[in-house]
Every structure is written in structure tokens, then in C-alpha cells.
Coordinates of C-alpha atoms and ligand atoms in Angstrom, one line a residue:
M937 CA -235.5 203.0 -21.9
S938 CA -238.1 205.5 -22.1
P939 CA -240.5 205.3 -25.3
L940 CA -240.5 207.5 -28.3
I941 CA -242.8 210.3 -27.2
D942 CA -243.5 213.0 -28.6
T943 CA -244.6 216.8 -27.5
F944 CA -248.2 215.9 -27.7
G945 CA -248.0 212.6 -25.7
R946 CA -248.2 210.2 -28.8
V947 CA -246.1 207.1 -28.4
H948 CA -244.4 205.6 -31.3
T949 CA -244.3 201.9 -31.8
N950 CA -245.1 201.5 -35.6
L951 CA -242.6 202.2 -38.3
R952 CA -242.9 202.3 -42.3
I953 CA -239.9 200.9 -44.3
S954 CA -239.5 202.3 -47.7
V955 CA -237.4 199.5 -49.5
T956 CA -237.4 201.2 -53.1
D957 CA -238.7 204.4 -54.8
R958 CA -238.8 202.2 -57.7
C959 CA -242.4 201.0 -59.4
N960 CA -244.0 199.4 -62.3
I961 CA -246.9 201.3 -62.4
R962 CA -247.7 204.7 -62.9
C963 CA -250.5 206.1 -60.5
F964 CA -251.2 209.3 -61.5
Y965 CA -251.9 210.5 -57.6
C966 CA -248.3 209.3 -56.6
M967 CA -245.8 209.5 -59.5
P968 CA -245.4 211.4 -62.9
A969 CA -246.5 209.6 -66.2
E970 CA -243.1 209.4 -67.5
D971 CA -239.1 210.4 -67.1
V972 CA -239.2 209.5 -63.3
Q973 CA -235.8 210.1 -61.5
F974 CA -235.0 206.9 -59.5
M975 CA -232.5 206.9 -56.5
D976 CA -229.3 205.5 -57.3
R977 CA -229.1 202.0 -56.2
K978 CA -226.4 202.6 -53.9
E979 CA -228.4 205.0 -52.0
L980 CA -230.9 202.5 -51.0
L981 CA -230.4 200.9 -47.6
T982 CA -229.1 197.5 -47.6
F983 CA -231.2 194.8 -45.8
E984 CA -228.6 194.9 -43.1
E985 CA -228.7 198.5 -42.9
I986 CA -232.2 198.2 -42.4
E987 CA -232.2 195.4 -39.9
H988 CA -229.5 197.3 -38.2
F989 CA -232.0 200.7 -37.7
V990 CA -234.7 198.6 -36.6
R991 CA -232.9 196.8 -33.9
V992 CA -231.5 200.1 -32.8
A993 CA -235.4 201.3 -32.7
V994 CA -236.8 198.2 -30.7
P995 CA -235.3 199.1 -27.3
L996 CA -237.0 202.5 -27.7
G997 CA -240.6 200.5 -28.6
L998 CA -240.7 199.6 -31.9
R999 CA -243.2 197.0 -32.1
K1000 CA -245.0 197.0 -35.6
I1001 CA -243.3 197.2 -39.1
R1002 CA -244.9 197.9 -42.6
L1003 CA -243.0 197.7 -45.7
T1004 CA -243.9 199.7 -48.3
G1005 CA -242.2 201.8 -51.4
G1006 CA -242.3 202.5 -54.1
E1007 CA -243.5 198.9 -55.1
P1008 CA -241.6 196.9 -52.7
L1009 CA -241.8 193.8 -54.7
V1010 CA -239.6 195.2 -57.4
R1011 CA -237.0 195.1 -54.4
R1012 CA -235.1 191.9 -55.2
D1013 CA -235.8 189.0 -52.5
L1014 CA -237.8 190.9 -50.4
H1015 CA -238.5 187.9 -48.8
V1016 CA -235.0 188.0 -47.1
L1017 CA -235.6 191.1 -45.2
V1018 CA -239.4 189.8 -44.1
R1019 CA -237.4 186.9 -42.7
K1020 CA -234.8 188.9 -40.9
L1021 CA -237.3 191.2 -39.2
A1022 CA -239.5 188.4 -38.1
A1023 CA -236.7 187.1 -36.2
I1024 CA -236.5 190.1 -34.0
P1025 CA -238.5 188.6 -31.1
E1026 CA -240.2 192.2 -30.2
I1027 CA -241.4 192.7 -33.7
E1028 CA -244.9 191.7 -32.9
D1029 CA -246.0 192.3 -36.5
I1030 CA -245.1 192.7 -39.8
G1031 CA -247.2 194.2 -42.9
L1032 CA -246.8 194.8 -46.7
T1033 CA -248.4 197.1 -49.1
T1034 CA -248.1 196.4 -52.5
N1035 CA -249.9 197.1 -55.6
G1036 CA -250.1 193.2 -56.1
I1037 CA -248.8 193.1 -59.6
L1038 CA -245.8 190.6 -58.8
L1039 CA -247.7 188.8 -55.9
A1040 CA -248.9 185.9 -57.3
D1041 CA -245.6 184.8 -57.5
Q1042 CA -244.0 185.9 -53.9
A1043 CA -247.0 185.5 -52.0
Q1044 CA -246.3 182.0 -50.5
G1045 CA -242.6 182.8 -50.2
L1046 CA -243.6 186.1 -48.3
Y1047 CA -245.7 184.1 -46.0
D1048 CA -243.2 181.5 -45.2
A1049 CA -240.7 184.2 -44.1
G1050 CA -243.3 185.4 -41.8
L1051 CA -245.2 188.4 -43.4
R1052 CA -248.8 187.8 -42.1
R1053 CA -250.6 191.6 -43.0
I1054 CA -251.2 192.2 -46.3
N1055 CA -252.6 195.6 -48.6
I1056 CA -253.1 195.4 -51.9
S1057 CA -253.8 198.5 -53.7
L1058 CA -256.7 198.3 -56.2
D1059 CA -258.6 201.7 -57.2
A1060 CA -261.4 200.2 -59.8
L1061 CA -262.8 196.8 -60.3
D1062 CA -263.4 198.2 -64.1
P1063 CA -260.1 197.4 -66.1
A1064 CA -260.1 200.1 -68.2
K1065 CA -260.3 202.8 -65.1
F1066 CA -257.4 200.5 -63.3
E1067 CA -255.3 201.5 -67.0
K1068 CA -256.6 205.0 -66.7
I1069 CA -255.7 205.4 -62.9
T1070 CA -252.1 203.6 -63.3
R1071 CA -251.0 204.3 -66.7
R1072 CA -249.9 201.2 -67.1
Q1073 CA -251.6 197.4 -67.8
G1074 CA -251.6 194.6 -65.0
Y1075 CA -255.2 194.5 -63.6
D1076 CA -255.6 190.9 -64.1
Q1077 CA -252.3 190.5 -62.1
V1078 CA -253.6 191.9 -59.3
I1079 CA -256.7 189.8 -59.0
A1080 CA -254.2 187.2 -59.2
G1081 CA -252.4 188.7 -56.6
I1082 CA -255.1 188.9 -54.5
N1083 CA -256.4 185.7 -55.1
A1084 CA -252.9 184.2 -54.3
A1085 CA -252.8 186.1 -50.8
Q1086 CA -256.0 184.7 -49.5
A1087 CA -255.0 181.0 -50.6
V1088 CA -251.9 181.1 -48.9
G1089 CA -253.7 182.2 -45.7
F1090 CA -253.0 185.9 -45.2
H1091 CA -256.1 186.9 -43.2
P1092 CA -257.4 189.6 -43.6
V1093 CA -256.0 190.5 -47.0
K1094 CA -256.9 194.3 -47.6
V1095 CA -257.5 196.3 -50.7
N1096 CA -256.8 199.9 -50.8
A1097 CA -258.8 201.6 -53.1
V1098 CA -257.9 205.5 -53.5
A1099 CA -260.8 207.6 -53.8
V1100 CA -261.0 210.5 -56.2
R1101 CA -264.2 212.8 -57.1
G1102 CA -265.0 212.4 -60.8
L1103 CA -263.3 209.3 -61.3
T1104 CA -263.9 206.9 -58.4
E1105 CA -267.7 207.2 -57.6
D1106 CA -268.8 204.3 -59.8
E1107 CA -266.5 202.3 -57.9
I1108 CA -267.6 202.3 -54.5
V1109 CA -270.9 200.1 -55.0
P1110 CA -268.9 197.3 -56.9
F1111 CA -266.2 197.1 -54.1
G1112 CA -269.1 196.9 -51.6
H1113 CA -270.2 193.7 -53.2
F1114 CA -266.5 192.8 -54.0
A1115 CA -265.8 192.7 -50.1
R1116 CA -269.3 191.0 -49.3
K1117 CA -268.2 188.2 -52.0
T1118 CA -264.8 187.5 -51.2
G1119 CA -264.2 188.2 -47.6
V1120 CA -261.6 191.1 -48.6
D1121 CA -261.4 194.3 -46.4
I1122 CA -261.9 197.1 -48.5
R1123 CA -260.3 200.1 -47.4
F1124 CA -261.1 203.5 -48.9
I1125 CA -258.4 206.3 -48.9
E1126 CA -258.9 210.2 -49.3
F1127 CA -257.0 211.5 -52.1
M1128 CA -254.0 213.4 -50.4
P1129 CA -251.8 216.2 -51.8
L1130 CA -248.8 214.2 -52.3
D1131 CA -248.7 213.7 -55.9
A1132 CA -245.7 214.3 -58.1
D1133 CA -247.4 216.4 -60.4
N1134 CA -249.1 218.4 -57.8
A1135 CA -252.1 218.5 -59.3
W1136 CA -254.4 217.7 -56.2
Q1137 CA -257.1 220.0 -55.4
R1138 CA -259.6 219.4 -52.3
E1139 CA -262.4 219.2 -55.0
K1140 CA -260.9 215.9 -56.2
V1141 CA -261.3 214.3 -52.9
L1142 CA -264.2 211.7 -52.6
F1143 CA -265.1 212.5 -48.8
A1144 CA -265.5 209.3 -46.3
H1145 CA -269.0 210.1 -45.6
E1146 CA -270.0 210.4 -49.1
I1147 CA -268.8 206.8 -49.6
L1148 CA -270.3 205.2 -46.4
E1149 CA -273.4 207.1 -47.3
T1150 CA -273.6 205.5 -50.7
L1151 CA -272.5 202.1 -49.6
S1152 CA -275.3 202.3 -46.8
R1153 CA -278.0 203.4 -49.2
E1154 CA -277.2 201.2 -52.0
I1155 CA -276.7 197.7 -50.4
M1156 CA -277.4 197.9 -46.8
P1157 CA -276.4 200.1 -43.5
L1158 CA -273.0 199.7 -42.2
V1159 CA -272.4 199.6 -38.5
P1160 CA -268.8 200.2 -36.8
C1161 CA -267.0 197.1 -36.2
P1162 CA -266.3 196.2 -32.3
D1163 CA -262.6 196.4 -30.6
Q1164 CA -261.0 198.9 -33.3
D1165 CA -257.4 199.6 -32.8
P1166 CA -257.7 203.2 -31.7
H1167 CA -253.9 204.1 -33.6
A1168 CA -255.2 202.3 -36.7
P1169 CA -255.9 205.3 -39.6
A1170 CA -258.9 203.7 -41.0
S1171 CA -262.4 203.7 -39.4
E1172 CA -263.8 200.2 -39.8
F1173 CA -267.3 199.0 -40.7
Q1174 CA -269.3 196.2 -41.5
F1175 CA -272.4 195.6 -43.2
A1176 CA -275.4 195.1 -40.8
D1177 CA -275.9 191.5 -41.7
G1178 CA -272.2 190.8 -40.9
L1179 CA -271.0 189.9 -44.3
G1180 CA -268.1 192.7 -45.8
R1181 CA -266.2 194.8 -44.2
I1182 CA -265.4 198.4 -45.1
G1183 CA -262.6 200.7 -43.7
I1184 CA -262.4 204.0 -44.3
I1185 CA -259.4 206.5 -44.3
A1186 CA -260.7 210.1 -44.2
S1187 CA -257.0 211.8 -43.9
V1188 CA -258.2 214.6 -45.4
S1189 CA -262.2 215.1 -44.0
R1190 CA -261.0 213.7 -40.8
P1191 CA -257.4 213.7 -39.6
F1192 CA -256.1 211.3 -37.1
C1193 CA -253.0 212.9 -36.4
M1194 CA -253.6 213.0 -32.6
S1195 CA -253.9 209.1 -32.3
C1196 CA -251.0 208.6 -34.5
D1197 CA -247.7 206.2 -33.7
R1198 CA -246.0 206.0 -37.1
F1199 CA -242.6 207.1 -38.0
R1200 CA -241.1 206.3 -41.3
I1201 CA -237.6 205.6 -43.0
T1202 CA -237.2 206.4 -47.0
A1203 CA -235.5 204.0 -49.0
D1204 CA -232.6 206.4 -48.8
G1205 CA -232.4 206.5 -45.3
K1206 CA -234.0 209.4 -44.3
L1207 CA -236.0 209.2 -41.2
R1208 CA -239.5 211.2 -41.1
N1209 CA -241.7 211.7 -38.3
C1210 CA -244.7 212.1 -40.8
L1211 CA -246.0 211.5 -44.1
F1212 CA -246.1 215.4 -44.6
S1213 CA -242.9 216.3 -43.0
L1214 CA -240.9 218.9 -44.7
E1215 CA -237.6 217.8 -42.7
E1216 CA -236.0 214.7 -42.2
T1217 CA -232.7 213.5 -40.7
D1218 CA -230.1 211.2 -42.5
V1219 CA -229.8 208.2 -40.7
K1220 CA -228.0 206.5 -43.7
A1221 CA -225.0 208.7 -43.1
M1222 CA -225.0 207.4 -39.6
L1223 CA -225.2 203.5 -40.6
R1224 CA -222.7 204.1 -43.1
S1225 CA -220.2 206.0 -40.7
D1226 CA -220.1 203.6 -38.2
A1227 CA -222.1 206.3 -35.7
P1228 CA -222.5 204.7 -32.6
D1229 CA -226.2 203.0 -32.0
S1230 CA -226.5 205.5 -29.0
A1231 CA -226.1 208.4 -31.6
I1232 CA -228.7 206.4 -34.1
A1233 CA -231.5 206.2 -31.1
Q1234 CA -230.7 209.8 -30.1
A1235 CA -231.5 210.9 -33.5
I1236 CA -234.8 209.0 -33.5
R1237 CA -235.7 210.7 -30.3
D1238 CA -235.0 214.0 -31.9
S1239 CA -236.8 213.4 -34.6
I1240 CA -240.1 212.3 -32.7
A1241 CA -239.6 214.9 -30.4
A1242 CA -239.7 217.6 -33.1
K1243 CA -242.8 216.0 -34.6
K1244 CA -245.8 218.4 -35.4
E1245 CA -249.2 218.4 -34.1
G1246 CA -250.7 217.5 -37.5
H1247 CA -250.7 217.8 -41.0
E1248 CA -252.2 221.3 -42.1
I1249 CA -253.9 220.2 -45.4
N1250 CA -257.1 222.0 -44.4
T1251 CA -255.5 225.4 -44.0
A1252 CA -253.8 227.6 -46.2
R1253 CA -250.6 227.4 -44.4
F1254 CA -250.2 223.6 -46.0
I1255 CA -247.0 222.9 -47.7
Q1256 CA -247.0 220.0 -49.9
P1257 CA -243.4 218.2 -49.1
A1258 CA -241.2 218.1 -52.1
R1259 CA -240.8 214.0 -52.1
P1260 CA -244.0 212.9 -53.5
M1261 CA -245.9 209.8 -52.1
Y1262 CA -243.5 207.0 -54.0
S1263 CA -240.1 208.8 -52.6
I1264 CA -241.6 208.7 -48.9
G1265 CA -243.2 205.4 -48.8
G1266 CA -247.0 205.6 -48.3
Ligands
SAM1372 N1 -246.5 200.7 -54.4 C1 -247.2 200.0 -53.2 C2 -248.7 200.5 -53.3 O1 -249.3 201.2 -54.2 O2 -249.7 199.7 -52.5 C3 -247.1 200.8 -51.9 C4 -246.7 202.3 -51.7 S1 -248.2 203.2 -52.3 C5 -247.2 205.0 -52.2 C6 -248.9 203.0 -50.5 C7 -250.5 203.4 -50.6 O3 -250.5 204.6 -50.7 C8 -251.2 202.7 -51.7 O4 -252.5 202.2 -51.4 C9 -251.6 204.1 -52.7 O5 -252.9 203.7 -53.0 C10 -251.4 205.2 -51.6 N2 -251.4 206.4 -52.0 C11 -250.6 206.8 -52.8 N3 -250.6 208.2 -53.2 C12 -251.7 208.5 -52.6 C13 -252.5 209.8 -52.4 N4 -251.9 211.0 -52.9 N5 -253.4 210.2 -51.7 C14 -253.9 208.9 -51.1 N6 -253.3 207.6 -51.0 C15 -252.5 207.7 -52.1
SF4_1373 FE1 -246.6 202.7 -57.5 FE2 -247.6 202.5 -55.3 FE3 -247.3 204.7 -56.4 FE4 -249.2 203.2 -57.4 S1 -249.3 204.2 -55.4 S2 -247.2 204.5 -58.3 S3 -248.4 201.5 -57.4 S4 -245.8 203.4 -55.6

């Protein structure tokens, strides 16, 4: 079968699966503070439906999966889904992105189910700043989650930190030292216009090059890591003495759309060919109406074929998607 290729020649092998839009915190760059309208639970794809979709996509070239949300660890028995997906021989890699609050209890079960790659989101090492950003408590649980992930054997453990101008500049150097001390990879992500409050402004983006300059000046020079995955959104660096790895996801200042190999399915079963897509395909309706696998496969092909060249954040044409990050699955 021919691969999932779009009109720009990009081959799609990498699927992000959102398992819920619910979350136990309220990061300001993602969710509204209060009164969030969550999806009705019966709208969520079941684990069997997710597995069915993945099994249809595998012959089209799907090889890598990342589970996300909302907060994926609030979905009950997530390890059961991991085990189902890990049992598909063609799936080479299953990752998880989590805020880490519930991780200490679940890390071992997820590891035993076959999960190997984990990204934990933590934007500040200062607990007060953590609470300001997330509008909830939970800092100590996240740190416990990071420790648990390392203890059960996830390697590497990556920490995602959204970088926001006027807010997280003071976190850059502490995170650099944290990477050196703990062996956790830190990945700084530029703030993107996907917040529920529509408050994103270009002026609030703390740019990747500024972060690299700060770390190089205040700690020591950073050098690019060898053997980087050309499809990975992060550019990887390490400090010149080899201690401490830093990733930079420059989604706004240096878009990496031309090397994108990702597509997404939302928790309510909508297929999206881009984080910033304004259109989606209702796969859940197909899965629930016993549509033949060939029709689902064709819907995936059609979605990928319609993928745009890239996001247009840096142009006047940019339109923020109606779904905020928590509802798409970051
Ligand atoms: N709840 C999980 C978590 O926070 O890791 C998984 C879902 S979250 C939407 C996935 C990632 O997207 C997190 O690392 C989060 O920090 C990031 N994110 C959310 N909103 C963002 C935004 N507006 N700009 C950049 N990154 C964002
Ligand atoms: Fe929840 Fe993750 Fe969004 Fe924060 S970024 S509100 S943890 S879904």
C-alpha cells in the first residue's frame, strides 16, 4: 500500500491520539480558568475504537504513536490502551505527554504495559509560578512524577516547558541547571496561539534563540546534538561539557512544517491533519456505523492529501482554530 503522502511530499507515519479533553489543572495558555465545557463521555472514542483506527492506519505506514489530551492520565486505565497498542507489531514507538500530576502512581503500570517515551510538562521550577500558570496546585506531585518516571526506567525523561515572555524568563537558567543535575532533557516550547482565552500575542512569545543565548551565556555554550531525527519538532542541544540536554521547539519563530510527519485524532474521534487545521474528518461516525476499513483508510488518505503547506501564524491570514489545545490534543 502506498504511504500517507501529501501534496508537498511529506510522508505521515506519526499519530497523536488524544484520549480525553478533561484535565486536572488549568494552564492559562491552553484552557479557560473556569466553566470548561468538556465532551460528553459517550463522545470519547473507546479504547477498542482507538485500536481499530490504529490498525487501519498501520498498513498506510503508521509507525509511531503519542498519547495526549487534555490530561491523558485522568482517562481511567490508560495502561490498558497502551498494552493494546504495544501489541501491534508494526508500532515501533509509543509516547505519552502528561502534566505529571498523576504520574507517580501510574508510571510503573504504564512502563509495564509497554510505554517507553514520556514527556512531562512543567513550565516553572518555582512553585508559586507553577500555580500562577496552571491556576491549580500540584507542583510537588509533578516533581514526584518526574522522579518516578526516572526510577521505573523511562529514558530519556523529557520535560516540556512553554516559554512565555514576561513570565518565564527567570526559569530558563534554573531549568538548564536542572537538566545538568538530573539527566532530564528540557524542551522549551514557544507559546502558540492555541489558548482558549484567545489572549495569545506575538509579543508574549519568548523566542528560541533568546533561550539558547541565555543558557549559553549564563551556564556554558550549547552545541547541537549529533544524529537528530529530521522529523522531530525539537532542535536538540547539549552543553559543551556533555552534561545536560536542551531541546527547543521554535514553532513560531522557526516553523518546522515542511518536515512534519504527524496527524492527529481528537478524543471525540475527529481526524486532523495539522494542529492548526480548520477542518476535520469525523472518523468516529465511521467507526460507529460499521463503515468498511477501506472507507476509513480512504478518509485518512483524503485528510492527509488536503494538508496545507504549513501554519500561517506569522502572516495576517492566520486564523486560530476554534478548538483550543486541550480539545485538540497537543
Ligand atoms: N496535559 C498534558 C500536558 O500538559 O502535558 C498533555 C496535553 S498538553 C495540551 C500537551 C503539551 O502542549 C504540553 O506540553 C503543553 O505545555 C503544551 N501546550 C499547551 N498549550 C500550548 C500553547 N498555547 N503553546 C505551546 N504549547 C502548549
Ligand atoms: Fe491541562 Fe496539559 Fe492543557 Fe495544562 S497544557 S491545561 S495540563 S491539557
